[in-house]
Coordinates of C-alpha atoms (C1' of nucleotides) in Angstrom, one line a residue:
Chain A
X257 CA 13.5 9.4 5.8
X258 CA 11.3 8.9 8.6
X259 CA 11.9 9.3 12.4
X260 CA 9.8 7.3 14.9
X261 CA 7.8 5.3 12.1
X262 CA 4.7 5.5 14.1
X263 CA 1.9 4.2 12.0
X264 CA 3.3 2.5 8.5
X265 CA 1.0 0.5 7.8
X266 CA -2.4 -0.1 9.4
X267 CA -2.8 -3.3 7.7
X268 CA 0.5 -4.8 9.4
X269 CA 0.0 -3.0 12.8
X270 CA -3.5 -4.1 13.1
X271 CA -1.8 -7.9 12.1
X272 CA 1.0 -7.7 14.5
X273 CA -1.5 -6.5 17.2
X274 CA -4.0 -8.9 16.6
X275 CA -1.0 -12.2 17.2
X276 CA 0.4 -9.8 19.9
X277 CA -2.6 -11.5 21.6
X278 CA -1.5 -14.6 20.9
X279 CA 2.2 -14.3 21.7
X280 CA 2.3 -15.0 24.9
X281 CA 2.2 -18.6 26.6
X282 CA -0.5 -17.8 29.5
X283 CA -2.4 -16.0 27.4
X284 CA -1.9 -18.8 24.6
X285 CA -3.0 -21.3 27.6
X286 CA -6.1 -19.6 28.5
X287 CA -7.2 -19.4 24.4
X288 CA -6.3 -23.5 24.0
X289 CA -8.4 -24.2 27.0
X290 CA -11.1 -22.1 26.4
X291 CA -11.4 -24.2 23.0
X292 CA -13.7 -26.2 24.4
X293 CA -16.4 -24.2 24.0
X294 CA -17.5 -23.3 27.5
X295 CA -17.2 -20.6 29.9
X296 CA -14.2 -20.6 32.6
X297 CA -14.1 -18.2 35.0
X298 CA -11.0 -16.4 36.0
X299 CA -9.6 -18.1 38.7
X300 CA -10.4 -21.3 37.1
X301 CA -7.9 -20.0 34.2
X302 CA -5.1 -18.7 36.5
X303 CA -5.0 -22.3 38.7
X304 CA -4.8 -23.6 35.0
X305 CA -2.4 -21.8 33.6
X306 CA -0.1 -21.4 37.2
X307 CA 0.1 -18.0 37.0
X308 CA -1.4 -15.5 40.1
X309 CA -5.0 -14.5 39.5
X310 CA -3.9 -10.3 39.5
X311 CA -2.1 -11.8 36.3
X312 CA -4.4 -13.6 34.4
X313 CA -6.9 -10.7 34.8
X314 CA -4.7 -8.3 32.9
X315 CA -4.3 -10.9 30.3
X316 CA -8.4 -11.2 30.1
X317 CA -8.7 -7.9 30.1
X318 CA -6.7 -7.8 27.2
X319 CA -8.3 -10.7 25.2
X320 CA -12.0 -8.7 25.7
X321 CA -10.3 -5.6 24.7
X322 CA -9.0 -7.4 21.7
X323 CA -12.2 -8.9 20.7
X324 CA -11.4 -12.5 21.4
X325 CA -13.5 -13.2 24.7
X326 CA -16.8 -12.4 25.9
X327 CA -17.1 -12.1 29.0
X328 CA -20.2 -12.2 31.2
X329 CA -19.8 -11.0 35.1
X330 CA -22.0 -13.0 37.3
X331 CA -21.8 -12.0 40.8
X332 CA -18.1 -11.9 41.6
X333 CA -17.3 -14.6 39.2
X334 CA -16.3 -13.2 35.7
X335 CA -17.0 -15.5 33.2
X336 CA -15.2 -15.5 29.8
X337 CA -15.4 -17.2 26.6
X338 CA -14.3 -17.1 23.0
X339 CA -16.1 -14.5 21.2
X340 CA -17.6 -16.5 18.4
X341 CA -17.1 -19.4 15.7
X342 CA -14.4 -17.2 14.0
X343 CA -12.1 -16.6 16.7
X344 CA -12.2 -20.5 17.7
X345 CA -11.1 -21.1 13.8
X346 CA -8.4 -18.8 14.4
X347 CA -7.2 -20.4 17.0
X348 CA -7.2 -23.8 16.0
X349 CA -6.2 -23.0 13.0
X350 CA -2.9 -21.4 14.9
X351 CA -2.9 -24.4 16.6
X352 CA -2.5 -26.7 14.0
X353 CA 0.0 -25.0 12.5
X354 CA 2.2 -25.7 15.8
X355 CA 5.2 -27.9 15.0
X356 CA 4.2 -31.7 16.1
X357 CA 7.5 -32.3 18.3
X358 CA 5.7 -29.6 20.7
X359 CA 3.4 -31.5 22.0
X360 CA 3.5 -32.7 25.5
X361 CA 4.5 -36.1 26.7
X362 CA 2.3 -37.0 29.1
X363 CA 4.1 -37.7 32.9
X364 CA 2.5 -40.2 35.0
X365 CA -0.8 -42.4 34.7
X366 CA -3.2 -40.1 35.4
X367 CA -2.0 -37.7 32.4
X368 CA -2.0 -40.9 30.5
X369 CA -5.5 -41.5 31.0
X370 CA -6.9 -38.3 30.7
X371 CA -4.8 -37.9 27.4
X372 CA -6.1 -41.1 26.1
X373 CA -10.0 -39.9 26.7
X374 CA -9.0 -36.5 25.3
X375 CA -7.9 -38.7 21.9
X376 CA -11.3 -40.9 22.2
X377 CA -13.5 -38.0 21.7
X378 CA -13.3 -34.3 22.8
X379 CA -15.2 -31.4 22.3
X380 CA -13.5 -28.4 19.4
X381 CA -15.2 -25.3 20.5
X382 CA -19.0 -26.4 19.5
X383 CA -18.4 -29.7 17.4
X384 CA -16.9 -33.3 17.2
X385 CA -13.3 -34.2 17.7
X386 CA -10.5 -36.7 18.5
X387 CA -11.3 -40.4 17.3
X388 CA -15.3 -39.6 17.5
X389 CA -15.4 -36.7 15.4
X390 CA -12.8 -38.5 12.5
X391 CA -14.9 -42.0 12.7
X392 CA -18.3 -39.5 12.0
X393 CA -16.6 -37.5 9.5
X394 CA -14.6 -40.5 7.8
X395 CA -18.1 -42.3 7.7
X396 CA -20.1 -39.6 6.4
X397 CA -17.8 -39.3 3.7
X398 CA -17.4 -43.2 2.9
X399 CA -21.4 -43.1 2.6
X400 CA -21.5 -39.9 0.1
X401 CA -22.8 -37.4 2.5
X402 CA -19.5 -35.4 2.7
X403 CA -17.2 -34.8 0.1
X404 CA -13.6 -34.0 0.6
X405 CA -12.3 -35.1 -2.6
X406 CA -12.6 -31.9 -4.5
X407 CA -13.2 -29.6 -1.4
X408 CA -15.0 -29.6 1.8
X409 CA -19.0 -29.7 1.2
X410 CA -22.5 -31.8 2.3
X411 CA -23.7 -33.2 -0.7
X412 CA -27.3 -33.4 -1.3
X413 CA -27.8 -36.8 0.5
X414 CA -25.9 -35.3 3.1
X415 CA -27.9 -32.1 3.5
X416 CA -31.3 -34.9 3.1
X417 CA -29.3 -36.7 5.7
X418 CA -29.2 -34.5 8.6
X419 CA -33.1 -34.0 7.7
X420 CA -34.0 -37.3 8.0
X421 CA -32.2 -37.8 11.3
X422 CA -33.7 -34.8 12.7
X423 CA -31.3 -32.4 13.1
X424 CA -32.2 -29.0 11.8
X425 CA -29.9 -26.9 9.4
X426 CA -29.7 -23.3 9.8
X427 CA -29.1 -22.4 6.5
X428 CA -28.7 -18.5 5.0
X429 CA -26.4 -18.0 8.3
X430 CA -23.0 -15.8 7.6
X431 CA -21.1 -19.2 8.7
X432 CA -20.9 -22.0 6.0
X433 CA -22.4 -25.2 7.1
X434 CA -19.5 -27.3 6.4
X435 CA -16.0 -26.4 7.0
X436 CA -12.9 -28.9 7.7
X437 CA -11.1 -28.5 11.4
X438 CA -7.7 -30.4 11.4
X439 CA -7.6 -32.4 14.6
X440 CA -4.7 -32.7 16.5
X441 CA -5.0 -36.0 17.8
X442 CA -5.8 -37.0 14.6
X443 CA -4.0 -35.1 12.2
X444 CA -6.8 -35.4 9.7
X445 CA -9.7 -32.8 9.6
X446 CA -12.8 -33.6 10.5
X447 CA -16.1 -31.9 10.3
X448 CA -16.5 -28.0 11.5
X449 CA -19.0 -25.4 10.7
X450 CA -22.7 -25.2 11.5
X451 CA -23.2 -28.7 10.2
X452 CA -20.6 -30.1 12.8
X453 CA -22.3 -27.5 15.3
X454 CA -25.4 -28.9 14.9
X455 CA -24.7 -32.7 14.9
X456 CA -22.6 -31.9 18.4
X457 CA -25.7 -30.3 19.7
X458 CA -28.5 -33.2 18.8
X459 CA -25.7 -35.8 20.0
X460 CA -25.6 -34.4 23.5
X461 CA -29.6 -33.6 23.5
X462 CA -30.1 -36.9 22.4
X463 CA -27.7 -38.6 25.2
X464 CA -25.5 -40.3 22.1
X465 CA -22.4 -38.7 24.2
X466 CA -21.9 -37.4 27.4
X467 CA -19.0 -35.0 28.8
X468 CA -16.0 -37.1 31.2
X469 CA -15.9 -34.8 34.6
X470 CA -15.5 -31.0 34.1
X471 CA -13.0 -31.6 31.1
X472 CA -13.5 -31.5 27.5
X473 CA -13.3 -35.1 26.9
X474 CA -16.6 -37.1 25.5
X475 CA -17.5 -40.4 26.0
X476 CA -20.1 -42.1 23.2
X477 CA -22.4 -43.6 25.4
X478 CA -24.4 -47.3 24.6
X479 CA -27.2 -45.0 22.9
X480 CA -24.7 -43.0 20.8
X481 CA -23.2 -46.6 19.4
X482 CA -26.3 -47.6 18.6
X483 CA -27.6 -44.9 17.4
X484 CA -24.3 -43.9 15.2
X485 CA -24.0 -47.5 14.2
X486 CA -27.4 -47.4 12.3
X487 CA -27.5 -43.8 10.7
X488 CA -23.7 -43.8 9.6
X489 CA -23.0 -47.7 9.6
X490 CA -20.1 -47.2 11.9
X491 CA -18.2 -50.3 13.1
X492 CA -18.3 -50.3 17.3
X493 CA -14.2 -51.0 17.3
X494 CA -13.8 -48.0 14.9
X495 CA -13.9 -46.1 17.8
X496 CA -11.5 -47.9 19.4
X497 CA -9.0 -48.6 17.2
X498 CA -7.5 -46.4 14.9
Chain B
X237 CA 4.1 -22.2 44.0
X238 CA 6.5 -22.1 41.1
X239 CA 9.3 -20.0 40.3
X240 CA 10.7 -19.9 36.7
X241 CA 8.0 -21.6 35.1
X242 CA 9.6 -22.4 32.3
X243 CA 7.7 -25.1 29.8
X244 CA 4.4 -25.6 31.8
X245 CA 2.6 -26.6 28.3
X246 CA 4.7 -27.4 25.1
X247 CA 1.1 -26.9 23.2
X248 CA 0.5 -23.3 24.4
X249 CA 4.6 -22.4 24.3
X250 CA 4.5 -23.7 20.8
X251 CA 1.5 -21.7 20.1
X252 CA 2.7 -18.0 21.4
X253 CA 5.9 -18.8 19.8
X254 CA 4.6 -18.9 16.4
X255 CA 2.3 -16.1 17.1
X256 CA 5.2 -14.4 18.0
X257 CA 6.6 -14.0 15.0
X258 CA 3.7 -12.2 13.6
X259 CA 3.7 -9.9 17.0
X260 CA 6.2 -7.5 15.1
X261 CA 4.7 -4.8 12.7
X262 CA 8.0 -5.0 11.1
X263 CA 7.9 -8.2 10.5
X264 CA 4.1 -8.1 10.3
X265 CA 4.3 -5.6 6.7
X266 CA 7.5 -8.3 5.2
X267 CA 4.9 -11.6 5.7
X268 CA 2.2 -9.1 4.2
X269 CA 4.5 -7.9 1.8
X270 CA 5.4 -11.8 0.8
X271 CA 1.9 -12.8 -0.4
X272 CA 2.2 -12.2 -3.6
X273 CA 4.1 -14.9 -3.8
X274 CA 7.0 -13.7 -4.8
X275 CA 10.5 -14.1 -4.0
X276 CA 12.2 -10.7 -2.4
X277 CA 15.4 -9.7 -1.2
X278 CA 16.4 -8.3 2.2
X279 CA 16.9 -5.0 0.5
X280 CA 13.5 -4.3 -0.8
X281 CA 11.8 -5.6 2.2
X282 CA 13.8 -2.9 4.1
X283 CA 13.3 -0.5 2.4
X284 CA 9.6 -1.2 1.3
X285 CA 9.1 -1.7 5.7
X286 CA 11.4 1.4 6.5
X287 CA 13.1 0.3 8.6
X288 CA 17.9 -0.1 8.6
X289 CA 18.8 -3.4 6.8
X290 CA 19.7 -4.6 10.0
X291 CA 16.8 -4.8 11.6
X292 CA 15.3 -6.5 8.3
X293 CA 17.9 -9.3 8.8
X294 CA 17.9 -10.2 11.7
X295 CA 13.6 -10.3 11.2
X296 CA 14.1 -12.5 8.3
X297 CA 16.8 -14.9 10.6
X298 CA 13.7 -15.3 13.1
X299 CA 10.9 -16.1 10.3
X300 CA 13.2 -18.7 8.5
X301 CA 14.2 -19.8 11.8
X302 CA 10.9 -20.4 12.5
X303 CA 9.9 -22.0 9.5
X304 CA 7.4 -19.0 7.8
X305 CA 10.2 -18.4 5.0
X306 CA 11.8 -19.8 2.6
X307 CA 15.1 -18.3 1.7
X308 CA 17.2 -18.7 -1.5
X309 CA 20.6 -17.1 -1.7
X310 CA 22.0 -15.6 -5.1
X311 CA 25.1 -14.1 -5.1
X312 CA 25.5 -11.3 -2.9
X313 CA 21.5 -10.9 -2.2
X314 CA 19.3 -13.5 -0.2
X315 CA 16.1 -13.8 -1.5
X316 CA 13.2 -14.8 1.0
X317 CA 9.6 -16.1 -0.1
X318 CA 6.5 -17.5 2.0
X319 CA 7.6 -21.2 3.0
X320 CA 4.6 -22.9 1.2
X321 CA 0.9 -22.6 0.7
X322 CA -0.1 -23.4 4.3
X323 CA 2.0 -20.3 5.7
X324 CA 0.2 -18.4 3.1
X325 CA -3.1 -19.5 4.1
X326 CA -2.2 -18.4 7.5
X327 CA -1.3 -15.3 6.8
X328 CA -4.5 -14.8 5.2
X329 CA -6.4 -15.8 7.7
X330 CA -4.8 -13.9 10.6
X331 CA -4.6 -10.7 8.2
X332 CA -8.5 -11.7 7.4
X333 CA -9.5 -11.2 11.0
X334 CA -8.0 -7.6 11.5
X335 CA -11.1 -5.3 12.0
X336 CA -12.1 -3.5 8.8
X337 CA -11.1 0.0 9.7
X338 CA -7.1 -1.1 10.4
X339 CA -7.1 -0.8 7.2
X340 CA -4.8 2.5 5.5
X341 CA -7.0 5.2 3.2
X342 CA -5.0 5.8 0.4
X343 CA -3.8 9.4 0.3
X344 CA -2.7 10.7 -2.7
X345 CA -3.3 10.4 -6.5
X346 CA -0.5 7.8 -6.6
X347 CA -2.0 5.1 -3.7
X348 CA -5.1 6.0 -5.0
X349 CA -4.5 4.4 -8.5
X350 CA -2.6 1.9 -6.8
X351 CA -5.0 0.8 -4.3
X352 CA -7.8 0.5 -7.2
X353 CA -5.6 -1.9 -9.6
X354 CA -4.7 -3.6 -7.0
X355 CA -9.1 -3.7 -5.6
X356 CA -9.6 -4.4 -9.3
X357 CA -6.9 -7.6 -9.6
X358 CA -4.1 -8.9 -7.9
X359 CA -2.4 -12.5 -6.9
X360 CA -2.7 -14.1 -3.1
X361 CA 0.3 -16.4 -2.7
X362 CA -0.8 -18.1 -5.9
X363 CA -4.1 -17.7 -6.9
X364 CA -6.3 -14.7 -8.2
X365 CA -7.7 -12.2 -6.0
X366 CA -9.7 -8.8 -6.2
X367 CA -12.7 -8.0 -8.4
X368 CA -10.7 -10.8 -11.0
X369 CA -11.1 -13.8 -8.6
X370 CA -13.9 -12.8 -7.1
X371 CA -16.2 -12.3 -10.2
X372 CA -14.6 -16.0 -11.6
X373 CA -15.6 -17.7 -8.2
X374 CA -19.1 -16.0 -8.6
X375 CA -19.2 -17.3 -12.3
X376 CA -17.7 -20.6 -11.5
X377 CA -20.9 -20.9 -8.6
X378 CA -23.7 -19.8 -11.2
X379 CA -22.6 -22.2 -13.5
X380 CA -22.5 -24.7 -10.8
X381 CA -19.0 -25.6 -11.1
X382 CA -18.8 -25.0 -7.8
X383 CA -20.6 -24.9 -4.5
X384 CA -20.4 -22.6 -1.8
X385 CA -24.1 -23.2 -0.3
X386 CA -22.9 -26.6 1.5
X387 CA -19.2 -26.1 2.0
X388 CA -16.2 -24.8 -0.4
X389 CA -15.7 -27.9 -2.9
X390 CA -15.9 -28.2 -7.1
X391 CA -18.7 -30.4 -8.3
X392 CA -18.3 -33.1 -10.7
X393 CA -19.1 -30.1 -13.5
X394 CA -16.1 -28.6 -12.1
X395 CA -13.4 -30.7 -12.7
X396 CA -14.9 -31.9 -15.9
X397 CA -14.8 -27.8 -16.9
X398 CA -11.1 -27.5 -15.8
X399 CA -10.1 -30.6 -18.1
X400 CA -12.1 -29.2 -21.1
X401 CA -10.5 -25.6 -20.5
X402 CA -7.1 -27.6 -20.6
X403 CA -5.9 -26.9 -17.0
X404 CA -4.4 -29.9 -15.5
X405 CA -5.2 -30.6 -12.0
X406 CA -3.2 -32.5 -8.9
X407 CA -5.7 -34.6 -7.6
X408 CA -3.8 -37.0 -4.8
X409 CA -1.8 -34.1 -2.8
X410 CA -2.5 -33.4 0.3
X411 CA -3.0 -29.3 -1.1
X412 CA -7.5 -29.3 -0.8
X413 CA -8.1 -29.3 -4.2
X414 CA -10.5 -26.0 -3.5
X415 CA -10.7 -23.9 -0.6
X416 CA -12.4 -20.1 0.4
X417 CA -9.7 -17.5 0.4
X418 CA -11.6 -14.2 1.9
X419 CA -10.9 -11.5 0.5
X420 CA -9.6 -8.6 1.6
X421 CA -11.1 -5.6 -0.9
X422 CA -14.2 -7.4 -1.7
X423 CA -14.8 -9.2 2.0
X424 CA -16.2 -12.4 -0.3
X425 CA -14.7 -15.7 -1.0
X426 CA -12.4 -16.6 -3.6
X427 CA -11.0 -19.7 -5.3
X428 CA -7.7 -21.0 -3.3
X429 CA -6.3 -24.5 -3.2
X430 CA -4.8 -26.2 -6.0
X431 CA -7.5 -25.4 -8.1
X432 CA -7.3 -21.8 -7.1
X433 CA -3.5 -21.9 -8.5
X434 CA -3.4 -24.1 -11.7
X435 CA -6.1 -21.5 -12.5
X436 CA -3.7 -18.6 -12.1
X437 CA -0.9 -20.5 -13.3
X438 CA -3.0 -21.2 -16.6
X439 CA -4.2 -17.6 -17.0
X440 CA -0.8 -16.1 -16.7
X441 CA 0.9 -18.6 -19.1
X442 CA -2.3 -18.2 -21.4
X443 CA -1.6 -14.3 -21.3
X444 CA -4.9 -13.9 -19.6
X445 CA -3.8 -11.7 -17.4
X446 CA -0.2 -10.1 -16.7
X447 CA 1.4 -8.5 -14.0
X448 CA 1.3 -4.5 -13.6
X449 CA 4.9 -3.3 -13.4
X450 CA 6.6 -5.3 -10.2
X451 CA 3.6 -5.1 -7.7
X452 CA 0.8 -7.7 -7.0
X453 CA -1.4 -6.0 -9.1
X454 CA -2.5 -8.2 -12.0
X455 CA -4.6 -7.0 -15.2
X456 CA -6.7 -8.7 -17.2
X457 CA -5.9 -8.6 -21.3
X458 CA -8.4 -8.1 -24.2
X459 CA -7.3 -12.3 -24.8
X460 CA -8.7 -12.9 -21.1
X461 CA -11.2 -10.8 -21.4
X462 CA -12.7 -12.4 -24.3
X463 CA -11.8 -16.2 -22.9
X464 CA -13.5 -15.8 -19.9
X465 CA -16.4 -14.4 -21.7
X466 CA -16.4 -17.7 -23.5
X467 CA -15.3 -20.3 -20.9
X468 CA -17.7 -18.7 -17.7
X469 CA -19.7 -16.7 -18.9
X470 CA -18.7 -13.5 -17.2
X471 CA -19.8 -10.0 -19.1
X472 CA -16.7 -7.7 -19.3
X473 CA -18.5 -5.0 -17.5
X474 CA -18.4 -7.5 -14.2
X475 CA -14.7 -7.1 -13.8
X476 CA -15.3 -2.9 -13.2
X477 CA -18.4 -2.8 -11.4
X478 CA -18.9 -4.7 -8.8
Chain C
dT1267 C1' 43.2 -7.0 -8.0
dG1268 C1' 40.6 -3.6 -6.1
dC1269 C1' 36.3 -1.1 -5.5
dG1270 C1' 31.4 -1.0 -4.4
dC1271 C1' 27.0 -3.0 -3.1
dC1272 C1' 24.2 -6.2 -0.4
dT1273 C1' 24.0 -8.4 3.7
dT1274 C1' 25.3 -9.8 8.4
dT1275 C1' 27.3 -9.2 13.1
dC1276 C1' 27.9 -6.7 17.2
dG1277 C1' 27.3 -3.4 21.1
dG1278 C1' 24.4 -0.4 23.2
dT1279 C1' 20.0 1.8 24.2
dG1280 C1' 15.3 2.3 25.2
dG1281 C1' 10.8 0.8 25.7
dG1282 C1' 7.4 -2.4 26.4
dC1283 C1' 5.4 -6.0 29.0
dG1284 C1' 4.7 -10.2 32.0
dC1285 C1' 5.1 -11.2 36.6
dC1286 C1' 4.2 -10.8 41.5
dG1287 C1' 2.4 -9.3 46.2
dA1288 C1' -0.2 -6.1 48.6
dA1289 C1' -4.0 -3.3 49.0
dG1290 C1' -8.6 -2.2 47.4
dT1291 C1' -13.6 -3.2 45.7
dG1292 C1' -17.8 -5.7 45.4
dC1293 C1' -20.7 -9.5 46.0
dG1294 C1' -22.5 -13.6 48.7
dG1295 C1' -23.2 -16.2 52.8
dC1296 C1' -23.5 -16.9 57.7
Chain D
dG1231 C1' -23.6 -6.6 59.7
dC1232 C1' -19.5 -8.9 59.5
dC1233 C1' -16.4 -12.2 57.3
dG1234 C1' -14.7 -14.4 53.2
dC1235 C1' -14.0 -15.1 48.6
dA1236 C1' -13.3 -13.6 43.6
dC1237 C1' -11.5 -10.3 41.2
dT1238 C1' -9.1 -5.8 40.1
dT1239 C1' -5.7 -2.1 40.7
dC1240 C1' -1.2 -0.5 41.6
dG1241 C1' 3.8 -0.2 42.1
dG1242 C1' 7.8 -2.2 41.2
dC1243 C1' 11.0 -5.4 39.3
dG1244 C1' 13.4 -7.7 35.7
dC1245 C1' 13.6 -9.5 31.2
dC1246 C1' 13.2 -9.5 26.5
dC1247 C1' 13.6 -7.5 22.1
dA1248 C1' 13.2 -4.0 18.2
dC1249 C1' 16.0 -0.6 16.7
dC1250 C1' 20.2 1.8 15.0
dG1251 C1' 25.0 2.8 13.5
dA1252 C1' 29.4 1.0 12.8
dA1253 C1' 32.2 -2.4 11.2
dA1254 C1' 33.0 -6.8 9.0
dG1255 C1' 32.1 -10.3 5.4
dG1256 C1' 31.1 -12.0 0.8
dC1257 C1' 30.2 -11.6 -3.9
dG1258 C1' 30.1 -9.3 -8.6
dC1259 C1' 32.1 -6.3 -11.6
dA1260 C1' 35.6 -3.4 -13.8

DNA sequence: TGCGCCTTTCGGTGGGCGCCGAAGTGCGGC
DNA sequence: GCCGCACTTCGGCGCCCACCGAAAGGCGCA
């Protein structure tokens, strides 16, 4: 009926090679770390992942080919990052899909820690996560800015919200302003989209968070529990405590 | 530095495992092949793949093995279906990202008519798709029954207008009761989530809308026709045109 | 009970690909 | 202008895996 079955279906080749991308663990490693928004330069990527830099170059060069990094060459650094909004959906929402039991146990004190900061608050690719991002979200929704009840959508005090506070919508964008992002930590979404873009942005303008070292861990500075305690009504020890 | 490496990060292993099981264009066209919702057997998919029964079976081991299928077994045939709605949704979403032009022209009079019923209605998992759920997502948003501007959620009209129409809904799952499904033909959203199916569920068991022959494809009756007129608003021309 | 269909198991084959080290290229710094 | 560092290219190795045909297993039907 048919010999070498080149191309059947353009739908499920074009699927199969878009998660070939994602099938492989050093590749998979460099898309998870990359999640957090910012630009890592090769090397960085190969010490990360503990693969040889020759290696990790053919696996960027594949990800650029494939659409899912941009990369930007300064000097003899290359710098990559994830494409755009889209792909970091894509790969969270891969991510979330990962069965819970493969998750690492962290080894020794030092993972501890850095674990435990990662679950305080963390960056997801250009908004709020980890305890942070689910006490804003959970808040917003207790005071009737968010509902999640019949969807995931600002309400009109919450659109009037984000004006009042002074962060500026870009409405009429391809991307929807609100969109849920199931944490990890978590396991409960919080809030995603270019309503949880903004918000991320005005907190670290406005010095309500600051990033922990070079990592993707946050830390909500005095300011930011101030400052969140008044506009959301959020409790100092919801932070804290789960 | 290290030789084996063998589980360096459970996260990222778990991650191009799953992935994996996409990376196949064989098994890429069965998982495609499976939204409709539908139950198949190991026959059809190999046949409908093109690929010896073996191959198909050992392809269906690995996605039930790996928790993408369902599988039922009947007598002599094992039937296989999509595990539940969140496979579904991610199948979607990894076949939503596949750049436009992977996508097969039709040749022939025969994929031609095919590929228009199927543009013009069909089923996604287990909610309506095409021109069909597109042009009742658009209604549902004019009449304000739902809102896309701030999110993806029903408004309070919403629900209210699915207990008038007589379509029960599951509120207290942890299915969203509404969520964007892009679609493929029209590259818009459309109504998934538990809404999204009691809808379809309703319209099918309502004769709305019935299947054409054994595909996906779905057609709307003169009774839905006329309904939906009455119930949305929609002008019958809006299900032709586009 | 025996035949036929659907499915599975098994062995074998070929190709694809992730990995490395070594050599090469280009840029920055001393 | 030379050295060093970041990255890339290349050759080669080894493993994994999709594929098939042949044979076996299980179930329905006559």
């Amino acid at each position: 009926m048919l010999g070498g079955m080149s191309s059947r279906d353009p739908q499920a080749a074009g699927l199969a090679r878009l998660a070939g991308l994602f099938a492989d663990e050093t590749r998979a490693a460099c898309l998870l770390a990359l999640l957090d928004g910012r630009a890592w330069t090769a090397g960085e990527l190969a010490r990360y992942a503990g693969v040889a830099a020759s290696t990790v170059s053919e696996h960027l060069g594949k990800l650029v080919a494939g659409g899912l990094l941009a990369e930007e060459r300064q000097g003899r650094h290359r710098y990559v990052r994830l494409a755009d909004a889209r792909v970091a959906q894509l790969v969270e929402d891969l991510a979330a899909q990962v069965p819970a039991e493969a998750r690492r146990a962290p080894r020794g004190l030092r993972e501890v820690s850095a674990g435990s900061a990662m679950a305080r608050g963390r960056t997801c690719y250009d908004h709020l996560a980890g305890r942070l991002g689910t006490a804003v979200t959970d808040a917003m929704t207790r005071r009737g800015l968010l509902r999640q009840d019949t969807g995931f959508a600002l309400t009109d005090a919450g659109v009037e919200w984000f004006g009042r506070v002074g962060i500026e919508l870009a409405r009429g964008g391809r991307r929807p302003l609100a969109r849920a992002c199931l944490d990890w930590t978590e396991r409960r979404p919080h809030l995603a989209g270019a309503a949880g873009a903004a918000l991320c942005r005005h907190a670290f303008a406005e010095g309500w968070c600051v990033r922990i070292g070079s990592g993707r861990a946050v830390k909500l500075t005095a300011v930011g529990e101030r400052v969140l305690g008044e506009v959301l009504g959020i409790e100092a020890d919801e932070f804290r405590t789960r």
